[in-house]
Amino acid sequence: MAWTAVSLTFAKSLSLVSQIALGYLLSVETYAVFALVSTALMFVSGFQNPGVNKALVQEHEQFDEIVGPYTSFALILAIGGYGLLLAIGAGFEGLYGVDQLFWIVATHGLTVPMMAVSLLHVSLLSIQLRFRAISFVDIAKSLTYYPALICLAALGADGYTMAVAFCIACLVELALLRRAAPGIPLSLRISARQFVRIAGRLRWVIASALLFTIAQRGDYFALGLLLDPRELGYYYFGFSLVANVTVMLAVGINRTLLPVFSKIRNDRAELRRQIYQSAGAIAILCGVICIGLVGFSPVLVHAIWGGKWDGCIVVVLAFATSLPLRLMANIGGTMMESDGAWARRLVYLVLDVLLLLSSAALGAWLAGLVGAAVAVGVQRAVSGLVTFEAAIRLIGGGQRRLITFGLRCFGPFLLVLVGLFWLAPDRHLASQSALAAAAETAAALLVYVLLNALFNRDLLKKLVQLVPRGRPTRGGRGAGGS
């Protein structure tokens, strides 16, 4: 994950800068529109990302033979998904009563076929282990997207800001990927028999892609009906703040670990070792970030935006508290996908979606924005642990080692969080002084690092190994090169 870490740092730095600017330029209600657009897009995620890229990575030995029909299948599905999205956009405009929502959704939807093609090129680069090339494209996309966001917001694009900026960025990404990995043929030519056969083979993957996206964004669908626009705007803004700092960890897990797990899936002992080491290192890194968010984000949010976005603080705290546990769902899901256990993956995604929708609705009904944030935060933590445990059992892992791993990796994190909230129970009100918050956060991070140095020295070494060294080796085209 070394090159992924490089692009992560760069992209999220730009993302944070852009969100600071957008927090001044856009209204709270505009972020509610962004949440509804994200909700509409989630229903076509199975068309935008039907799992063809993952299937190509999993079946990399036959890459040259299967890439043509798989590409045609993905393109046809993406075009069909855009048509479905238009219908959803029209329905959403009537359901939520937001003017221009259809046209905003239609504009953003232009990225569906572009991203479908981009994912195919990323799969080829992943097979070749060319993670540096993927990271460079991510950096170029970030350099396009975030400045475009700020310029469009300043020009008064309002609800169209994110849609237009993302269209521009996806065009740049696609052009660069076509140049970096030219071995993907683009064609709509495929026989009906081939299409049906591929759809049958990927049925679990397509369903999983849809359910995975609903598991990430389904709360917006429920909360859009239960919260007022300002509360929904606070919720989306708070989620975006946490995601801007941590989302590339989730992206990097799938991009980097899927090909690694796929190559060693027949060696169960090595696979267990890799998944525990990767999960532990990621949990520690995410823990550092989230302790910083819990300790200092309330006063920082208040100071940067002068109280405008104080309503999102409780969302930031709830999501930051649960995120290290939630990322275990990404790792567990990636392991299931690498092993071809799509049916099992689907079952746990269905449970995740049902729990998310019910938790968001119940929390909002009982206590509005605060209730929704807390309920969804708890749901994400529980889902992460359950999915990771299922993945470990799939590869023959023992219960005792799993419990020991959980105590070692999450015990220090939870202990430090309890200390932070004990020192400032009203932390979500941003009532602390900046000096006190900074001192408490620094002390908390020091304790966290010392605890991990005591109990997780091997995992800290794994983190050090993720630092880029030299030039990664480039593989050939496909499995065996050309």
Short mmCIF file of C-alpha atoms in Angstrom, two decimals:
data_model
loop_
_atom_site.label_atom_id
_atom_site.label_comp_id
_atom_site.label_asym_id
_atom_site.label_seq_id
_atom_site.Cartn_x
_atom_site.Cartn_y
_atom_site.Cartn_z
CA MET A 1 0.00 0.00 0.00
CA ALA A 2 3.00 2.33 -0.25
CA TRP A 3 2.01 4.12 -3.43
CA THR A 4 -1.61 4.20 -2.29
CA ALA A 5 -0.41 5.99 0.85
CA VAL A 6 1.31 8.63 -1.30
CA SER A 7 -1.84 9.36 -3.31
CA LEU A 8 -3.91 9.20 -0.14
CA THR A 9 -1.90 11.94 1.55
CA PHE A 10 -1.94 14.18 -1.51
CA ALA A 11 -5.59 13.67 -2.44
CA LYS A 12 -6.94 14.10 1.06
CA SER A 13 -4.87 17.23 1.62
CA LEU A 14 -6.51 18.79 -1.42
CA SER A 15 -9.88 17.44 -0.32
CA LEU A 16 -9.65 19.07 3.08
CA VAL A 17 -8.64 22.40 1.54
CA SER A 18 -11.58 22.23 -0.85
CA GLN A 19 -14.04 21.36 1.92
CA ILE A 20 -12.86 24.34 3.96
CA ALA A 21 -13.54 26.57 0.97
CA LEU A 22 -16.87 24.93 0.14
CA GLY A 23 -17.96 25.31 3.76
CA TYR A 24 -17.82 29.07 3.21
CA LEU A 25 -19.13 29.14 -0.38
CA LEU A 26 -22.07 26.72 -0.16
CA SER A 27 -25.12 26.62 2.09
CA VAL A 28 -26.02 23.82 4.48
CA GLU A 29 -29.04 23.02 2.29
CA THR A 30 -26.79 22.52 -0.77
CA TYR A 31 -25.05 19.68 1.05
CA ALA A 32 -28.46 18.10 1.54
CA VAL A 33 -28.79 18.11 -2.28
CA PHE A 34 -25.37 16.42 -2.54
CA ALA A 35 -26.62 13.72 -0.16
CA LEU A 36 -29.70 13.07 -2.31
CA VAL A 37 -27.61 12.88 -5.48
CA SER A 38 -25.35 10.33 -3.79
CA THR A 39 -28.45 8.37 -2.83
CA ALA A 40 -29.68 8.28 -6.44
CA LEU A 41 -26.26 7.16 -7.68
CA MET A 42 -26.11 4.28 -5.23
CA PHE A 43 -29.00 2.55 -6.99
CA VAL A 44 -26.96 2.20 -10.20
CA SER A 45 -23.68 1.25 -8.56
CA GLY A 46 -24.11 -2.32 -9.77
CA PHE A 47 -24.22 -0.97 -13.34
CA GLN A 48 -21.27 1.39 -12.91
CA ASN A 49 -19.15 -1.20 -11.16
CA PRO A 50 -20.56 -4.65 -12.01
CA GLY A 51 -17.50 -6.36 -10.59
CA VAL A 52 -15.86 -6.93 -13.97
CA ASN A 53 -12.66 -5.33 -12.74
CA LYS A 54 -12.59 -7.62 -9.69
CA ALA A 55 -13.34 -10.66 -11.84
CA LEU A 56 -10.44 -9.75 -14.13
CA VAL A 57 -8.10 -9.54 -11.13
CA GLN A 58 -9.38 -12.80 -9.70
CA GLU A 59 -9.06 -14.60 -13.09
CA HIS A 60 -5.85 -12.86 -14.12
CA GLU A 61 -4.40 -16.06 -15.58
CA GLN A 62 -6.95 -15.84 -18.46
CA PHE A 63 -6.88 -12.06 -18.77
CA ASP A 64 -6.14 -11.83 -22.51
CA GLU A 65 -8.93 -14.26 -23.37
CA ILE A 66 -11.70 -12.74 -21.26
CA VAL A 67 -10.99 -8.98 -21.35
CA GLY A 68 -12.83 -8.35 -24.65
CA PRO A 69 -16.27 -9.76 -23.79
CA TYR A 70 -16.02 -8.58 -20.19
CA THR A 71 -15.35 -5.01 -21.38
CA SER A 72 -18.35 -5.05 -23.74
CA PHE A 73 -20.52 -6.38 -20.93
CA ALA A 74 -19.40 -3.59 -18.59
CA LEU A 75 -20.03 -0.86 -21.19
CA ILE A 76 -23.53 -2.06 -22.02
CA LEU A 77 -24.43 -2.34 -18.36
CA ALA A 78 -23.10 1.18 -17.65
CA ILE A 79 -25.15 2.72 -20.46
CA GLY A 80 -28.23 0.92 -19.21
CA GLY A 81 -27.46 2.16 -15.71
CA TYR A 82 -27.47 5.75 -16.92
CA GLY A 83 -30.95 5.27 -18.36
CA LEU A 84 -32.15 3.86 -15.05
CA LEU A 85 -30.55 6.78 -13.21
CA LEU A 86 -32.58 9.26 -15.25
CA ALA A 87 -35.77 7.57 -14.11
CA ILE A 88 -34.58 7.58 -10.48
CA GLY A 89 -33.68 11.27 -10.70
CA ALA A 90 -37.17 12.13 -11.88
CA GLY A 91 -38.69 10.09 -9.05
CA PHE A 92 -36.44 11.64 -6.42
CA GLU A 93 -37.32 15.19 -7.49
CA GLY A 94 -40.96 14.43 -6.74
CA LEU A 95 -40.27 12.38 -3.58
CA TYR A 96 -37.99 14.91 -1.87
CA GLY A 97 -39.43 18.08 -3.46
CA VAL A 98 -36.05 19.51 -4.55
CA ASP A 99 -36.04 21.70 -7.67
CA GLN A 100 -33.53 20.81 -10.41
CA LEU A 101 -32.64 17.52 -8.70
CA PHE A 102 -33.37 15.57 -11.91
CA TRP A 103 -30.94 17.64 -13.97
CA ILE A 104 -28.26 17.51 -11.30
CA VAL A 105 -28.57 13.72 -11.14
CA ALA A 106 -28.55 13.50 -14.96
CA THR A 107 -25.35 15.57 -15.13
CA HIS A 108 -23.57 13.53 -12.46
CA GLY A 109 -24.75 10.33 -14.12
CA LEU A 110 -22.60 11.02 -17.17
CA THR A 111 -19.72 9.73 -15.08
CA VAL A 112 -21.26 6.23 -14.80
CA PRO A 113 -19.94 4.92 -18.16
CA MET A 114 -16.67 6.82 -17.75
CA MET A 115 -15.97 5.25 -14.37
CA ALA A 116 -16.95 1.81 -15.65
CA VAL A 117 -14.22 2.04 -18.31
CA SER A 118 -11.71 3.51 -15.85
CA LEU A 119 -12.16 0.57 -13.47
CA LEU A 120 -11.26 -1.84 -16.27
CA HIS A 121 -7.94 -0.07 -16.79
CA VAL A 122 -7.30 -0.04 -13.04
CA SER A 123 -7.80 -3.80 -12.99
CA LEU A 124 -5.06 -4.28 -15.58
CA LEU A 125 -2.67 -2.04 -13.64
CA SER A 126 -3.51 -3.91 -10.41
CA ILE A 127 -2.75 -7.27 -12.02
CA GLN A 128 0.60 -5.87 -13.13
CA LEU A 129 1.12 -4.54 -9.56
CA ARG A 130 1.64 -1.06 -11.02
CA PHE A 131 0.27 0.71 -7.99
CA ARG A 132 2.48 3.74 -8.60
CA ALA A 133 0.76 4.33 -11.95
CA ILE A 134 -2.65 4.04 -10.31
CA SER A 135 -1.59 6.52 -7.64
CA PHE A 136 -0.29 9.02 -10.20
CA VAL A 137 -3.66 8.92 -11.98
CA ASP A 138 -5.43 9.43 -8.64
CA ILE A 139 -3.24 12.45 -7.96
CA ALA A 140 -3.99 13.94 -11.39
CA LYS A 141 -7.71 13.37 -10.85
CA SER A 142 -7.49 15.12 -7.48
CA LEU A 143 -5.63 18.05 -9.03
CA THR A 144 -8.53 18.40 -11.43
CA TYR A 145 -11.50 17.69 -9.20
CA TYR A 146 -10.87 19.77 -6.11
CA PRO A 147 -9.86 23.05 -7.80
CA ALA A 148 -12.86 22.59 -10.12
CA LEU A 149 -15.13 22.23 -7.07
CA ILE A 150 -13.93 25.52 -5.60
CA CYS A 151 -14.13 27.42 -8.91
CA LEU A 152 -17.63 26.17 -9.70
CA ALA A 153 -18.88 26.94 -6.18
CA ALA A 154 -17.41 30.44 -6.40
CA LEU A 155 -19.13 30.93 -9.76
CA GLY A 156 -22.50 30.05 -8.24
CA ALA A 157 -23.00 26.52 -9.56
CA ASP A 158 -24.66 25.60 -6.24
CA GLY A 159 -26.22 22.12 -6.47
CA TYR A 160 -24.47 21.44 -9.79
CA THR A 161 -21.02 22.05 -8.29
CA MET A 162 -20.11 18.46 -7.48
CA ALA A 163 -21.73 16.98 -10.59
CA VAL A 164 -19.90 19.17 -13.11
CA ALA A 165 -16.56 18.97 -11.28
CA PHE A 166 -16.74 15.19 -11.14
CA CYS A 167 -17.52 14.96 -14.86
CA ILE A 168 -14.40 16.97 -15.65
CA ALA A 169 -12.24 14.92 -13.29
CA CYS A 170 -13.50 11.59 -14.67
CA LEU A 171 -12.65 12.68 -18.21
CA VAL A 172 -9.08 13.45 -17.13
CA GLU A 173 -8.83 10.15 -15.24
CA LEU A 174 -10.08 8.13 -18.21
CA ALA A 175 -7.66 9.79 -20.63
CA LEU A 176 -4.68 9.10 -18.36
CA LEU A 177 -5.69 5.49 -17.71
CA ARG A 178 -6.15 4.83 -21.42
CA ARG A 179 -2.58 6.01 -21.91
CA ALA A 180 -1.13 4.09 -18.95
CA ALA A 181 -2.91 0.80 -19.70
CA PRO A 182 -3.79 0.68 -23.40
CA GLY A 183 -4.54 -3.05 -23.39
CA ILE A 184 -8.30 -2.65 -22.82
CA PRO A 185 -10.35 -2.89 -26.06
CA LEU A 186 -13.51 -0.74 -26.08
CA SER A 187 -16.40 -2.27 -27.96
CA LEU A 188 -20.11 -2.95 -27.54
CA ARG A 189 -19.94 -6.07 -29.68
CA ILE A 190 -20.95 -9.11 -27.68
CA SER A 191 -23.34 -11.95 -28.44
CA ALA A 192 -26.50 -12.40 -26.41
CA ARG A 193 -25.23 -15.80 -25.28
CA GLN A 194 -21.95 -14.31 -24.02
CA PHE A 195 -23.78 -11.48 -22.25
CA VAL A 196 -26.11 -13.88 -20.44
CA ARG A 197 -23.21 -16.18 -19.52
CA ILE A 198 -21.15 -13.32 -18.06
CA ALA A 199 -24.18 -11.94 -16.22
CA GLY A 200 -24.72 -15.38 -14.71
CA ARG A 201 -21.08 -15.65 -13.64
CA LEU A 202 -21.07 -12.16 -12.15
CA ARG A 203 -24.55 -12.18 -10.63
CA TRP A 204 -23.18 -12.32 -7.09
CA VAL A 205 -20.60 -9.66 -7.85
CA ILE A 206 -23.15 -7.27 -9.36
CA ALA A 207 -25.51 -7.74 -6.44
CA SER A 208 -22.62 -7.27 -4.01
CA ALA A 209 -21.55 -4.01 -5.71
CA LEU A 210 -25.07 -2.63 -5.36
CA LEU A 211 -25.43 -3.74 -1.76
CA PHE A 212 -21.96 -2.49 -0.83
CA THR A 213 -22.85 1.00 -2.06
CA ILE A 214 -26.20 0.95 -0.26
CA ALA A 215 -24.32 -0.12 2.86
CA GLN A 216 -22.19 3.03 2.48
CA ARG A 217 -24.92 5.53 1.51
CA GLY A 218 -28.27 3.95 2.38
CA ASP A 219 -28.57 6.12 5.47
CA TYR A 220 -29.05 9.19 3.22
CA PHE A 221 -32.13 7.57 1.67
CA ALA A 222 -33.80 7.09 5.05
CA LEU A 223 -32.59 10.34 6.60
CA GLY A 224 -33.72 12.39 3.59
CA LEU A 225 -37.26 11.47 4.56
CA LEU A 226 -36.87 11.90 8.33
CA LEU A 227 -34.56 14.90 8.79
CA ASP A 228 -35.08 18.46 7.59
CA PRO A 229 -32.71 19.75 4.85
CA ARG A 230 -30.39 21.53 7.29
CA GLU A 231 -29.97 18.42 9.45
CA LEU A 232 -29.33 16.29 6.37
CA GLY A 233 -26.79 18.86 5.21
CA TYR A 234 -24.99 18.70 8.55
CA TYR A 235 -25.00 14.91 8.39
CA TYR A 236 -23.51 14.79 4.89
CA PHE A 237 -20.93 17.50 5.68
CA GLY A 238 -19.81 15.66 8.83
CA PHE A 239 -19.55 12.38 6.99
CA SER A 240 -17.53 14.13 4.24
CA LEU A 241 -15.10 15.54 6.80
CA VAL A 242 -14.32 12.09 8.15
CA ALA A 243 -14.22 10.58 4.66
CA ASN A 244 -11.83 13.26 3.41
CA VAL A 245 -9.32 12.09 5.98
CA THR A 246 -9.91 8.35 5.79
CA VAL A 247 -11.74 7.25 2.63
CA MET A 248 -8.57 6.48 0.68
CA LEU A 249 -7.71 3.89 3.31
CA ALA A 250 -10.84 2.01 2.25
CA VAL A 251 -10.02 2.49 -1.43
CA GLY A 252 -6.46 1.35 -0.88
CA ILE A 253 -7.60 -1.77 0.98
CA ASN A 254 -9.52 -3.03 -2.03
CA ARG A 255 -7.07 -1.95 -4.72
CA THR A 256 -4.00 -3.26 -2.99
CA LEU A 257 -5.16 -6.23 -0.94
CA LEU A 258 -7.51 -7.82 -3.51
CA PRO A 259 -4.70 -8.82 -5.93
CA VAL A 260 -2.42 -9.77 -3.04
CA PHE A 261 -5.04 -12.00 -1.38
CA SER A 262 -6.01 -13.49 -4.77
CA LYS A 263 -2.44 -14.62 -5.47
CA ILE A 264 -2.04 -16.43 -2.12
CA ARG A 265 -5.60 -17.66 -1.61
CA ASN A 266 -4.53 -21.32 -1.87
CA ASP A 267 -2.01 -20.92 0.96
CA ARG A 268 -4.39 -20.55 3.90
CA ALA A 269 -1.69 -20.12 6.54
CA GLU A 270 0.00 -17.30 4.61
CA LEU A 271 -3.38 -15.74 3.84
CA ARG A 272 -4.29 -15.67 7.52
CA ARG A 273 -0.94 -14.12 8.36
CA GLN A 274 -1.36 -11.44 5.70
CA ILE A 275 -4.92 -10.54 6.65
CA TYR A 276 -4.08 -10.20 10.34
CA GLN A 277 -0.98 -8.11 9.64
CA SER A 278 -2.73 -5.88 7.10
CA ALA A 279 -5.82 -5.42 9.27
CA GLY A 280 -3.74 -4.65 12.34
CA ALA A 281 -1.52 -2.11 10.59
CA ILE A 282 -4.52 -0.38 9.03
CA ALA A 283 -6.37 -0.33 12.35
CA ILE A 284 -3.43 1.35 14.09
CA LEU A 285 -3.00 3.95 11.35
CA CYS A 286 -6.72 4.68 11.29
CA GLY A 287 -6.73 4.85 15.08
CA VAL A 288 -4.16 7.64 15.07
CA ILE A 289 -6.23 9.64 12.59
CA CYS A 290 -9.51 9.09 14.43
CA ILE A 291 -8.12 9.96 17.86
CA GLY A 292 -6.96 13.23 16.33
CA LEU A 293 -10.45 13.82 14.94
CA VAL A 294 -12.21 13.04 18.21
CA GLY A 295 -9.82 15.14 20.26
CA PHE A 296 -9.46 18.27 18.16
CA SER A 297 -12.10 18.38 15.40
CA PRO A 298 -14.84 20.04 17.53
CA VAL A 299 -12.86 23.18 18.27
CA LEU A 300 -11.36 23.14 14.79
CA VAL A 301 -14.75 22.96 13.05
CA HIS A 302 -16.02 25.80 15.21
CA ALA A 303 -12.94 27.94 14.62
CA ILE A 304 -12.69 27.43 10.84
CA TRP A 305 -16.32 28.12 9.96
CA GLY A 306 -17.28 30.41 12.83
CA GLY A 307 -20.05 28.14 14.10
CA LYS A 308 -21.74 27.63 10.70
CA TRP A 309 -21.07 23.87 10.71
CA ASP A 310 -21.19 23.14 14.47
CA GLY A 311 -24.22 20.95 13.79
CA CYS A 312 -22.00 18.38 12.08
CA ILE A 313 -19.63 17.86 15.04
CA VAL A 314 -21.65 15.04 16.58
CA VAL A 315 -21.55 13.23 13.22
CA VAL A 316 -17.76 13.58 13.01
CA LEU A 317 -17.32 12.21 16.53
CA ALA A 318 -19.68 9.26 15.98
CA PHE A 319 -18.07 8.22 12.69
CA ALA A 320 -14.49 8.76 13.87
CA THR A 321 -15.16 6.62 16.94
CA SER A 322 -16.43 3.71 14.86
CA LEU A 323 -14.20 3.94 11.78
CA PRO A 324 -11.26 1.66 12.74
CA LEU A 325 -13.79 -1.06 13.51
CA ARG A 326 -15.75 -0.32 10.34
CA LEU A 327 -12.68 -0.74 8.13
CA MET A 328 -12.54 -4.37 9.20
CA ALA A 329 -15.64 -4.88 7.03
CA ASN A 330 -13.68 -3.64 4.01
CA ILE A 331 -10.80 -6.01 4.74
CA GLY A 332 -13.09 -8.95 5.43
CA GLY A 333 -15.13 -8.24 2.31
CA THR A 334 -12.02 -7.96 0.15
CA MET A 335 -10.84 -11.33 1.48
CA MET A 336 -14.17 -12.94 0.61
CA GLU A 337 -14.02 -11.47 -2.90
CA SER A 338 -10.45 -12.65 -3.44
CA ASP A 339 -11.56 -16.15 -2.44
CA GLY A 340 -14.53 -16.05 -4.79
CA ALA A 341 -16.99 -16.38 -1.87
CA TRP A 342 -19.50 -14.03 -3.49
CA ALA A 343 -22.62 -15.68 -2.05
CA ARG A 344 -21.27 -15.33 1.50
CA ARG A 345 -20.25 -11.75 0.74
CA LEU A 346 -23.78 -11.05 -0.46
CA VAL A 347 -25.37 -12.45 2.69
CA TYR A 348 -23.32 -10.19 4.96
CA LEU A 349 -23.97 -7.16 2.75
CA VAL A 350 -27.72 -7.78 2.95
CA LEU A 351 -27.46 -7.88 6.75
CA ASP A 352 -25.32 -4.72 6.68
CA VAL A 353 -27.87 -2.84 4.55
CA LEU A 354 -30.86 -3.90 6.64
CA LEU A 355 -29.11 -2.92 9.87
CA LEU A 356 -27.98 0.42 8.41
CA LEU A 357 -31.43 1.44 7.17
CA SER A 358 -33.15 0.41 10.39
CA SER A 359 -30.49 2.04 12.60
CA ALA A 360 -30.59 5.34 10.69
CA ALA A 361 -34.38 5.45 10.68
CA LEU A 362 -34.73 4.49 14.35
CA GLY A 363 -32.02 6.90 15.48
CA ALA A 364 -33.50 9.81 13.52
CA TRP A 365 -37.01 9.02 14.73
CA LEU A 366 -35.93 8.91 18.37
CA ALA A 367 -33.44 11.79 18.55
CA GLY A 368 -33.11 13.55 15.19
CA LEU A 369 -29.60 14.25 13.90
CA VAL A 370 -27.82 13.19 17.10
CA GLY A 371 -29.73 9.92 17.28
CA ALA A 372 -29.03 9.14 13.63
CA ALA A 373 -25.29 9.80 13.99
CA VAL A 374 -24.92 7.65 17.11
CA ALA A 375 -27.06 4.80 15.78
CA VAL A 376 -25.25 4.65 12.44
CA GLY A 377 -21.87 4.86 14.19
CA VAL A 378 -22.72 1.85 16.37
CA GLN A 379 -24.06 -0.03 13.34
CA ARG A 380 -20.86 0.52 11.36
CA ALA A 381 -18.68 -0.73 14.19
CA VAL A 382 -20.77 -3.87 14.73
CA SER A 383 -20.92 -4.60 11.00
CA GLY A 384 -17.15 -4.29 10.68
CA LEU A 385 -16.46 -6.80 13.41
CA VAL A 386 -19.08 -9.28 12.20
CA THR A 387 -17.85 -9.24 8.59
CA PHE A 388 -14.20 -9.58 9.61
CA GLU A 389 -15.00 -12.50 11.90
CA ALA A 390 -16.85 -14.23 9.06
CA ALA A 391 -13.87 -13.78 6.73
CA ILE A 392 -11.47 -15.22 9.29
CA ARG A 393 -13.69 -18.27 9.77
CA LEU A 394 -13.82 -18.73 5.99
CA ILE A 395 -10.05 -19.22 5.83
CA GLY A 396 -9.86 -21.45 8.88
CA GLY A 397 -8.93 -18.89 11.52
CA GLY A 398 -9.44 -19.77 15.17
CA GLN A 399 -11.68 -17.89 17.60
CA ARG A 400 -8.99 -17.46 20.25
CA ARG A 401 -6.56 -15.76 17.89
CA LEU A 402 -9.34 -13.52 16.60
CA ILE A 403 -10.28 -12.38 20.10
CA THR A 404 -6.63 -11.77 20.96
CA PHE A 405 -6.22 -9.74 17.77
CA GLY A 406 -9.29 -7.64 18.59
CA LEU A 407 -8.12 -6.87 22.12
CA ARG A 408 -4.60 -5.96 20.94
CA CYS A 409 -5.70 -3.73 18.06
CA PHE A 410 -8.85 -2.07 19.37
CA GLY A 411 -8.31 -2.18 23.12
CA PRO A 412 -5.82 0.73 23.13
CA PHE A 413 -8.02 2.75 20.77
CA LEU A 414 -11.18 2.34 22.83
CA LEU A 415 -9.30 2.97 26.09
CA VAL A 416 -7.93 6.27 24.78
CA LEU A 417 -11.37 7.34 23.50
CA VAL A 418 -12.93 6.69 26.90
CA GLY A 419 -10.26 8.93 28.41
CA LEU A 420 -10.95 11.73 25.93
CA PHE A 421 -14.70 11.74 26.56
CA TRP A 422 -14.11 11.49 30.32
CA LEU A 423 -11.94 14.60 30.19
CA ALA A 424 -14.54 16.50 28.14
CA PRO A 425 -18.05 14.93 28.20
CA ASP A 426 -19.41 17.97 26.31
CA ARG A 427 -16.80 17.66 23.58
CA HIS A 428 -19.48 17.61 20.87
CA LEU A 429 -20.53 21.14 21.85
CA ALA A 430 -17.12 22.61 20.88
CA SER A 431 -17.00 24.32 24.29
CA GLN A 432 -13.34 23.55 25.01
CA SER A 433 -10.50 25.96 24.47
CA ALA A 434 -8.21 25.16 21.57
CA LEU A 435 -5.22 24.89 23.92
CA ALA A 436 -6.95 22.35 26.19
CA ALA A 437 -8.16 20.29 23.23
CA ALA A 438 -4.70 20.29 21.65
CA ALA A 439 -3.04 19.21 24.90
CA GLU A 440 -5.55 16.41 25.50
CA THR A 441 -5.26 15.17 21.92
CA ALA A 442 -1.47 15.14 22.01
CA ALA A 443 -1.50 13.25 25.30
CA ALA A 444 -4.04 10.77 23.94
CA LEU A 445 -1.96 10.12 20.84
CA LEU A 446 1.17 9.62 22.94
CA VAL A 447 -0.61 7.08 25.16
CA TYR A 448 -1.99 5.31 22.08
CA VAL A 449 1.42 5.01 20.44
CA LEU A 450 3.03 3.77 23.67
CA LEU A 451 0.32 1.14 24.16
CA ASN A 452 0.80 -0.09 20.60
CA ALA A 453 4.57 -0.13 21.03
CA LEU A 454 4.01 -2.35 24.04
CA PHE A 455 1.40 -4.73 22.60
CA ASN A 456 1.71 -4.41 18.81
CA ARG A 457 5.36 -3.95 17.97
CA ASP A 458 5.09 -6.34 15.02
CA LEU A 459 2.22 -4.35 13.53
CA LEU A 460 4.14 -1.10 13.88
CA LYS A 461 6.93 -2.72 11.88
CA LYS A 462 4.36 -3.61 9.23
CA LEU A 463 3.36 0.04 9.05
CA VAL A 464 6.98 1.07 8.54
CA GLN A 465 7.19 -1.37 5.63
CA LEU A 466 4.41 0.53 3.87
CA VAL A 467 6.69 3.54 3.40
CA PRO A 468 7.75 3.75 -0.30
CA ARG A 469 11.26 2.48 -1.04
CA GLY A 470 12.73 2.58 -4.53
CA ARG A 471 10.79 1.71 -7.68
CA PRO A 472 8.19 -1.06 -7.63
CA THR A 473 8.65 -3.78 -10.19
CA ARG A 474 6.34 -3.59 -13.17
CA GLY A 475 4.66 -6.73 -14.36
CA GLY A 476 3.75 -7.56 -17.89
CA ARG A 477 0.37 -7.31 -19.52
CA GLY A 478 -2.10 -9.75 -18.00
CA ALA A 479 -0.93 -12.68 -16.03
CA GLY A 480 2.14 -13.62 -17.82
CA GLY A 481 3.06 -10.37 -19.56
CA SER A 482 3.51 -9.82 -23.25
#
